[in-house]
XYZ file of C-alpha atoms in Angstrom:
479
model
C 102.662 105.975 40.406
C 102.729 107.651 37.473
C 104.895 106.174 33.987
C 108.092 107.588 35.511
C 111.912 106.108 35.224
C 112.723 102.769 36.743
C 116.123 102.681 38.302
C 117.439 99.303 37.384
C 121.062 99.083 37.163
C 120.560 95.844 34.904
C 136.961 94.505 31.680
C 139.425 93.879 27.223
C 140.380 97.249 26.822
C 138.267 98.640 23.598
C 140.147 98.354 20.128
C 140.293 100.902 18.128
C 139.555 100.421 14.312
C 142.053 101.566 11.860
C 139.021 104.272 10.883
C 139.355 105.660 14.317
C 142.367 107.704 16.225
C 141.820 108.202 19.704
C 144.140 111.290 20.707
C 146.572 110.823 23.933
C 145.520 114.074 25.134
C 141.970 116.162 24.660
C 144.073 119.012 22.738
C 142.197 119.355 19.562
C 139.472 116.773 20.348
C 136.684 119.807 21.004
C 134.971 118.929 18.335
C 131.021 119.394 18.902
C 129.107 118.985 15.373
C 129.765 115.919 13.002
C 128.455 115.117 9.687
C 130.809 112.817 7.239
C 133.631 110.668 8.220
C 137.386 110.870 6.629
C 138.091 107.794 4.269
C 140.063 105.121 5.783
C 143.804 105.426 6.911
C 146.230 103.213 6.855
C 146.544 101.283 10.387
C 150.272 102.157 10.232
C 149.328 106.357 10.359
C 148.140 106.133 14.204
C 150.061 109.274 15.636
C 148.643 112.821 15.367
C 150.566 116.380 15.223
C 148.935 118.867 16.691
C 150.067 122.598 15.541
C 147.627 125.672 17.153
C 147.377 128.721 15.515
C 146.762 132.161 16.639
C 143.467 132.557 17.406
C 141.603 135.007 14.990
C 139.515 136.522 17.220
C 137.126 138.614 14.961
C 136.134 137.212 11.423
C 134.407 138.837 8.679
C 131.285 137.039 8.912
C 128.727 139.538 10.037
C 128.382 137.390 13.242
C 129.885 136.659 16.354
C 133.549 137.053 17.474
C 135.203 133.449 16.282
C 137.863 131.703 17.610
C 139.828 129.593 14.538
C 142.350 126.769 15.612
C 143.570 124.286 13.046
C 144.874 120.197 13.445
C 146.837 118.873 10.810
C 145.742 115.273 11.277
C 147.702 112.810 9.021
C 148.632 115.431 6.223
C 144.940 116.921 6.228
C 143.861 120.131 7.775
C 141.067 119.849 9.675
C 139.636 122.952 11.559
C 136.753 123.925 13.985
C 135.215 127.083 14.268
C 133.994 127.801 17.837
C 131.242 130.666 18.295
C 130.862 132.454 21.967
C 127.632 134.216 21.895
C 125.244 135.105 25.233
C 122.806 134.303 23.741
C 121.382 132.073 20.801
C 123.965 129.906 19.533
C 125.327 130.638 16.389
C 126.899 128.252 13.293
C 130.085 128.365 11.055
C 129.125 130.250 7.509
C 128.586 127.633 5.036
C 131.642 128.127 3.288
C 133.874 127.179 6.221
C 131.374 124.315 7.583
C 132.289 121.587 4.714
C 134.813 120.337 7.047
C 134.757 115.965 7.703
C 135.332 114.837 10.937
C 136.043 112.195 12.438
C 135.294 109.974 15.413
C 138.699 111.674 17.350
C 136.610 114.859 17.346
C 134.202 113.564 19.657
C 136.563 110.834 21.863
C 136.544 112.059 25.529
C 140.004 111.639 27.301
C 138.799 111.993 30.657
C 135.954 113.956 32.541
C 136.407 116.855 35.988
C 136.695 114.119 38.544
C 137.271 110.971 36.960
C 139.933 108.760 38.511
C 142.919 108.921 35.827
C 143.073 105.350 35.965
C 139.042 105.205 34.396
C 139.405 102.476 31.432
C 136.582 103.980 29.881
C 136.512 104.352 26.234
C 133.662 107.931 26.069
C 132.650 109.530 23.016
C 130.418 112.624 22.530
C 129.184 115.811 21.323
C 126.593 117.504 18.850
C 125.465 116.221 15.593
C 122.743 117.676 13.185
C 119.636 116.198 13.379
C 117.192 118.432 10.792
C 115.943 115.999 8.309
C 116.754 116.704 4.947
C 116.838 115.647 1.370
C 120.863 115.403 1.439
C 122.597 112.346 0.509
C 124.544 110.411 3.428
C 127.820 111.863 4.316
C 126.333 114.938 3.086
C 128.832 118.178 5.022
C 126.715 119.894 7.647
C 126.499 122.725 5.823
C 122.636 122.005 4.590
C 121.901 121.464 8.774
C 124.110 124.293 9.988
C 121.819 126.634 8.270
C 119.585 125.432 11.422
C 120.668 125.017 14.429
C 118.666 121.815 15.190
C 121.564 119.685 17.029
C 121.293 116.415 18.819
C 123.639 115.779 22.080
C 124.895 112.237 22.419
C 127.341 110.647 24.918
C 128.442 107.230 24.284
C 129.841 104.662 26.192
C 132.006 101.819 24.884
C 131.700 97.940 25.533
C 133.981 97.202 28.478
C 134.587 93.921 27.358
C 134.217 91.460 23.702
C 130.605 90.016 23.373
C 129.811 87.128 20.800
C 128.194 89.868 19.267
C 128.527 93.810 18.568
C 126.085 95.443 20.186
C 125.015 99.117 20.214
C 121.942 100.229 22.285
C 120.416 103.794 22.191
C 118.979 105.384 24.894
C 116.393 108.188 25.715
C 114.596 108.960 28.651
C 111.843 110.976 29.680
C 110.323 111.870 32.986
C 106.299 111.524 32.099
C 104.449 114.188 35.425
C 101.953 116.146 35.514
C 100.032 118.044 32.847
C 97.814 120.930 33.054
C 94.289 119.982 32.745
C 92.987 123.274 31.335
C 95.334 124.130 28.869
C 96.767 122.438 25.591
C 100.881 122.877 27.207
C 103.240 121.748 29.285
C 105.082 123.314 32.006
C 108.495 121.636 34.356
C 109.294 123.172 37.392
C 110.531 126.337 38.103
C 108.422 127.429 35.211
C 105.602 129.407 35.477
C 102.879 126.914 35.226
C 102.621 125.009 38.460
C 102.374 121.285 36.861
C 105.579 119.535 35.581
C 106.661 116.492 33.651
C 107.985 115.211 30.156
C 109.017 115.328 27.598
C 111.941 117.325 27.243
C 114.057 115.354 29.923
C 117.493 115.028 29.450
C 119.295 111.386 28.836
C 121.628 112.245 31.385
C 119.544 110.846 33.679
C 119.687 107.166 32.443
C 124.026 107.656 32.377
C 124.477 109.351 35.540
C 121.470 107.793 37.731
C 120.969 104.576 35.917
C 121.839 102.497 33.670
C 125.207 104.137 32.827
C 128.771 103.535 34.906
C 129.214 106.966 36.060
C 127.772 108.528 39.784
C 128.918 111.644 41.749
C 129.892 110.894 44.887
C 127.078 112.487 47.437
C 128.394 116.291 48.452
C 131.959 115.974 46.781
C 131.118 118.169 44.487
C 132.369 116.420 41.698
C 134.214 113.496 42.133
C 132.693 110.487 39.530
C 132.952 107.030 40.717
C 132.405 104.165 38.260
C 129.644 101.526 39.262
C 129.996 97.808 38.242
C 127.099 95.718 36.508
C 126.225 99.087 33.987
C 125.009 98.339 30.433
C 128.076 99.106 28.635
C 129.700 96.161 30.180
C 128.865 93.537 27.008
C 127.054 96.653 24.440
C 128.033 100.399 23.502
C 125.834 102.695 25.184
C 124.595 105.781 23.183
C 122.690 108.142 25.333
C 120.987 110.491 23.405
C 119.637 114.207 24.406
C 116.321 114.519 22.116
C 113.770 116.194 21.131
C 116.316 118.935 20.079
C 116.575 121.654 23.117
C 116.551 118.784 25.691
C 119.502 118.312 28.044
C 122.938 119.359 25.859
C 121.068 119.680 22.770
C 120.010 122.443 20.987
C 117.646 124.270 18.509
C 116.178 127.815 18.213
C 113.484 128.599 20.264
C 110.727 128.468 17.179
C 111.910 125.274 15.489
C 111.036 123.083 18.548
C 109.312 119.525 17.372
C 105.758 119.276 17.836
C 104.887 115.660 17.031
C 106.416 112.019 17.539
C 106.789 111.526 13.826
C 108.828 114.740 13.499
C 110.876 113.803 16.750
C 111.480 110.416 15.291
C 112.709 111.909 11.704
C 114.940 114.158 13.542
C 116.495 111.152 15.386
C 116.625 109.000 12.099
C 118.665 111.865 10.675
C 121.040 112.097 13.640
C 121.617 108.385 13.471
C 122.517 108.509 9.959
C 125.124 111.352 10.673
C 126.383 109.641 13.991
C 127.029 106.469 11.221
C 128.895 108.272 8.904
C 131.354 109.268 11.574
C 131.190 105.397 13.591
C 130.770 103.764 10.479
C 131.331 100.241 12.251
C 128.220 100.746 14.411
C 126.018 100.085 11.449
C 126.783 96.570 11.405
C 126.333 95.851 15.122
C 123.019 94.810 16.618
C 121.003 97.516 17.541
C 118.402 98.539 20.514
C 116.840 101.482 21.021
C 115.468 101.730 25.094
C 113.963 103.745 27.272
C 111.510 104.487 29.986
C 108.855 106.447 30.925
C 107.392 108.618 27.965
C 110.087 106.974 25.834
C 107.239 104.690 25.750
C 105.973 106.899 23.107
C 109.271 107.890 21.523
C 110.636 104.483 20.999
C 108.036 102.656 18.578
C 107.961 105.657 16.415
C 111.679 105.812 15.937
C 111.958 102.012 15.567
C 109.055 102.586 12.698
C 110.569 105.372 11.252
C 113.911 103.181 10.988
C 113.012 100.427 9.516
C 111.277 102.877 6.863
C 114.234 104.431 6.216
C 116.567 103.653 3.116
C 119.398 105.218 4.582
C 119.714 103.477 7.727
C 120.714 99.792 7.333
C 121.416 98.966 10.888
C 120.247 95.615 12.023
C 117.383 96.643 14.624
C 117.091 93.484 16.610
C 115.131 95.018 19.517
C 113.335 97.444 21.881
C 113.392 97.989 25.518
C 110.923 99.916 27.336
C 110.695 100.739 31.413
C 107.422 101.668 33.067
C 106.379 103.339 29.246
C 103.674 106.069 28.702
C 102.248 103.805 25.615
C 98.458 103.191 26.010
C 96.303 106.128 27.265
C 92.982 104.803 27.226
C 94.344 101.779 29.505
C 96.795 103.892 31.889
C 94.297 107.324 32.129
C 92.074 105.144 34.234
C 94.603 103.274 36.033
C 96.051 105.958 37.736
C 92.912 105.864 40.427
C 93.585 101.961 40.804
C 96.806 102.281 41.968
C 96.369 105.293 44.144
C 93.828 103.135 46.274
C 95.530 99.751 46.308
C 98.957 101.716 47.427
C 96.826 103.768 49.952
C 97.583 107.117 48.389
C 94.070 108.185 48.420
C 91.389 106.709 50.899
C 88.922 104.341 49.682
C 85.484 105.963 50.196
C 87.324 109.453 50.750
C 86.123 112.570 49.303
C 89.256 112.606 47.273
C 87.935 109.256 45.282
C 84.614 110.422 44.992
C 86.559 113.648 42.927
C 89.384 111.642 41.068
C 86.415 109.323 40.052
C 84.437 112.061 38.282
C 87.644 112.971 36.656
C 87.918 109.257 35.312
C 84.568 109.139 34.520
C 84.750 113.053 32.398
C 88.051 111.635 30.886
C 86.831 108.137 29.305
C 83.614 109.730 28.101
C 86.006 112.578 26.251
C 88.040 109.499 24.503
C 84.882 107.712 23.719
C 82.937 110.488 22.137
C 86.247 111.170 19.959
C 86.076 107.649 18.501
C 87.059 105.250 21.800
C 90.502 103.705 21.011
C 91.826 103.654 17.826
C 91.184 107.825 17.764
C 92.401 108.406 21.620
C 95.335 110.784 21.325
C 98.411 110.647 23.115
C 97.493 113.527 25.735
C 94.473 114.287 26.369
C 94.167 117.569 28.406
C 91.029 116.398 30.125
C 92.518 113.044 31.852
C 95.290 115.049 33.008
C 93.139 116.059 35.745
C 93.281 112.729 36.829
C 96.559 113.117 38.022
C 96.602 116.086 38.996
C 93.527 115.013 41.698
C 95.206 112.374 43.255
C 98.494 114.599 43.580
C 96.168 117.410 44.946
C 94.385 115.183 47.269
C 97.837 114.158 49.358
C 98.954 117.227 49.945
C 99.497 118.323 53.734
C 101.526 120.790 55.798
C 105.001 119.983 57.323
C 106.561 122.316 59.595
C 104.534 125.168 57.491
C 105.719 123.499 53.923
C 103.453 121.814 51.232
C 103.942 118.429 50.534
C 102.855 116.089 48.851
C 103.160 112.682 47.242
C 106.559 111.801 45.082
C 105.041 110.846 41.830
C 107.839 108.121 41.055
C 107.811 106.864 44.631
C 105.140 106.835 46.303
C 106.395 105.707 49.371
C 108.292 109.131 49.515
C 107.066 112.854 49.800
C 108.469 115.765 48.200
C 107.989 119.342 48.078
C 104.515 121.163 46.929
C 103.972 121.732 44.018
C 107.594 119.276 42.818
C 105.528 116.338 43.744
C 108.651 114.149 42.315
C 110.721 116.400 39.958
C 113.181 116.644 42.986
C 113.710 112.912 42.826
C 116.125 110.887 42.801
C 118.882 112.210 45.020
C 121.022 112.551 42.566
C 119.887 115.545 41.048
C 121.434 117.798 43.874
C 125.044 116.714 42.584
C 124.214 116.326 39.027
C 122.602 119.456 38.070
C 125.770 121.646 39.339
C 128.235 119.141 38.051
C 126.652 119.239 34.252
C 126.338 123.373 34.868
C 129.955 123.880 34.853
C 131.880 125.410 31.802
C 135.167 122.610 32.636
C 132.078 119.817 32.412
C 130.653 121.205 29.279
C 133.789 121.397 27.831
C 135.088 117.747 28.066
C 131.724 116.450 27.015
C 132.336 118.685 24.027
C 128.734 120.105 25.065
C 130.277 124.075 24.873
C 128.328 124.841 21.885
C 124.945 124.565 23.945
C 123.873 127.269 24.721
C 123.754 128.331 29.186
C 123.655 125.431 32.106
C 122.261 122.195 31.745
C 119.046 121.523 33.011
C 117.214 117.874 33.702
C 113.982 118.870 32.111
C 113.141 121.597 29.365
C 109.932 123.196 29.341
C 110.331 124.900 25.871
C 110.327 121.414 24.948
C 107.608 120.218 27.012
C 105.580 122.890 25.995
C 105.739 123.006 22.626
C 105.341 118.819 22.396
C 101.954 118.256 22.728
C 101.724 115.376 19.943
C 98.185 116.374 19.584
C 98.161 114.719 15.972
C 100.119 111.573 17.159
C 98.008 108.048 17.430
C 99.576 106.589 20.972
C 102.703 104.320 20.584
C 100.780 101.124 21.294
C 98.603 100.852 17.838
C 102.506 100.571 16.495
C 103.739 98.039 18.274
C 101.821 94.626 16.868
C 103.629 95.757 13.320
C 106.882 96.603 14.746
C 106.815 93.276 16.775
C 106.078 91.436 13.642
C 108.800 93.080 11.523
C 111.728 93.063 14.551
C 113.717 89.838 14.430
């Protein structure tokens, strides 16, 4: 019902490029923040030494206790500092931050209960994504001085295409949002409504378009699914706004507007290209669903701006978006009463009507279309009625409709956020430390969670013009 995600589910080995070392083992390969790339070896150096040191477990810096290992990679020393704090995550001191690294930092031998006989070629980790004046291949030294951090876990073509192709990925759960105040809450916080932003892309590699699925109860054994998107095109599933999913960023330097979020990922993607330098050349795609709607034609504008990015952007892809307001505010009512989730001629219409009615005369009296704003805490109620309206008791429980299935129910006041499935086996898998680790995800700060409200809260685009008045431009300039 609502601009939710769509589950569609739409073997060479991979090569690796002279540029790129793919360790045997995951010793040393903890790497979790990238910024420049080492120049290019000779395809004849392929083999790594790998010589730990004693840890130093207290440095000098004023900070946290640090742990200090060392890998002499191909004559170079390259080290990692790893800080262990309860609470916000901290950053190496400038000084020892100037480190390159490389694309074996972030290779992923294996995951907790992948079958060792998994072909798949996975990549991941944490790269800066504050947008700054720096040059490309600038050190993260100028972003480690915030701790805005972008998670991505990539996926490798299974197989040669006639083309490269590398397609990046966000999703966001769009639910409910208050009517009466300018924020968003997800569940389990202390607002009762829920939604997006601030969902994690997790969701689109571990529930659908990605290879990966926990087995039901096994508490985390993976199986690999055929017919996933990485089959013929690299897969690049990205954790943003920065705080959502693995991703991270102090609680007062959350992103408040599209444009921003878009900068931040324009930033990341010119970091993530200085470490896969290849990637530039392939074909690119950024896709989505769901409030990605939003995302998605800002970042694609905010590329093709860019003079640092020189990617060939060949497409978009968007699922059941959140892009027009003024046309989907008023739908909502529509589709409850052709799918029978409200009554024709019920009291319930007669309410969710008035709140269609209070909504479009709010966007009109701002300026009709062209000045309609992407949320627009008024024709939230809309929503919120029709949820409201189907809720009934069950054995002494609320429920009420599921939001992204409406032939389904869920729990008062989840309404959907318990959807699919999935989510019972995912959440706890992506909680634990082992997990965390091998998606080189340890310097994120406590358990993964599908939605963040800090996020959602604080990204109310109120100054953003919707997605769609971008689109007739973008279509125009997109081969």
């Amino acid at each position: 019902m609502v601009a939710g995600p769509v589950r569609n589910r739409l073997s060479s080995p991979p090569t690796v490029s002279p540029r790129q070392v793919e360790p045997r083992t995951n010793e040393g390969a903890a790497g979790d923040d990238a910024t420049t790339n080492k120049t290019a070896r000779s395809p004849r150096l392929r083999q790594r030494r790998v010589f730990p040191r004693a840890p130093i477990t207290e440095l000098d810096t004023g900070k946290s206790p640090v742990s200090l290992s060392c890998v002499v990679e191909l004559s170079t020393d390259l080290c990692t500092l790893s800080y262990r704090r309860s609470s916000l995550v901290t950053h190496p001191p400038t000084n020892l931050s100037r480190v390159p690294m490389s694309a074996a930092n972030f290779y992923i031998p294996t995951l907790p209960g992948l079958s060792a006989d998994s072909t798949l070629s996975m990549y991941g980790g944490h790269i800066p994504s504050l947008p700054s004046t720096s040059q490309v291949g600038a050190t993260s030294a100028t972003s480690s001085e915030s701790d805005a951090h972008l998670y991505f876990f990539m996926l490798k073509a299974r197989h040669i295409a006639d083309k490269e192709r590398t397609i990046f990925w966000s999703v966001e759960r769009r639910g409910l949002r208050s009517a009466s105040a300018h924020s968003l809450a997800i569940l389990y916080s202390d607002d009762r409504f829920n939604g997006g932003p601030g969902c994690s892309s997790f969701d689109g590699s571990m529930m659908e378009v990605g290879p990966l699925r926990l087995e039901p109860g096994s508490k985390g054994t993976l199986k690999e699914i055929d017919s996933a998107w990485n089959e013929y095109a690299n897969v690049v599933f990205v954790d943003q706004p920065a705080g959502t999913g693995y991703s991270y960023v102090s609680t007062n330097k959350y992103v408040h507007e599209l444009d921003e979020a878009a900068n931040h990922v324009v930033e990341f993607m010119t970091r993530f290209y200085t470490v896969f330098p290849e990637f530039q050349r392939h074909d690119t795609y950024l896709a989505g669903e769901s409030y990605a709607g939003q995302y998605i034609p800002y970042i694609a504008r905010a590329i093709l701006d860019s003079a640092r990015i020189k990617t060939p952007l060949k497409g978009v892809l968007i699922g059941n978006g959140w892009i027009d307001p003024y046309s989907q505010y008023p739908a909502y009512l529509d589709f409850a009463l052709q799918s029978g989730v409200i009554k024709k001629g019920s009291a319930a219409e007669t309410q969710v009507r008035q709140a269609v009615k209070e909504c479009m005369d709010a966007l009109e009296s701002r300026g009709g279309k062209l000045k309609v704003k992407v949320h627009t805490g008024l024709c939230e109620a809309i929503l919120q009625g029709i949820t409201d309206a189907t809720v009934t008791s069950v054995n002494g429980l609320d429920v009420c409709v599921n939001n992204y299935d409406v032939r389904l129910t869920d729990s008062y006041p989840a309404c959907g956020m318990n959807w699919p499935p999935d989510l019972a086996d995912i959440t706890p898998y992506l909680q634990r430390e082992d997990v965390k680790k091998a998606f080189h995800a340890s310097r994120h700060d406590g358990g993964w969670t599908e939605c963040n409200g800090g996020v959602g809260s604080n990204f109310w685009a109120s100054e953003s013009v919707p997605a769609v008045q971008l689109l007739p431009k973008l279509l125009d300039e997109i081969p």
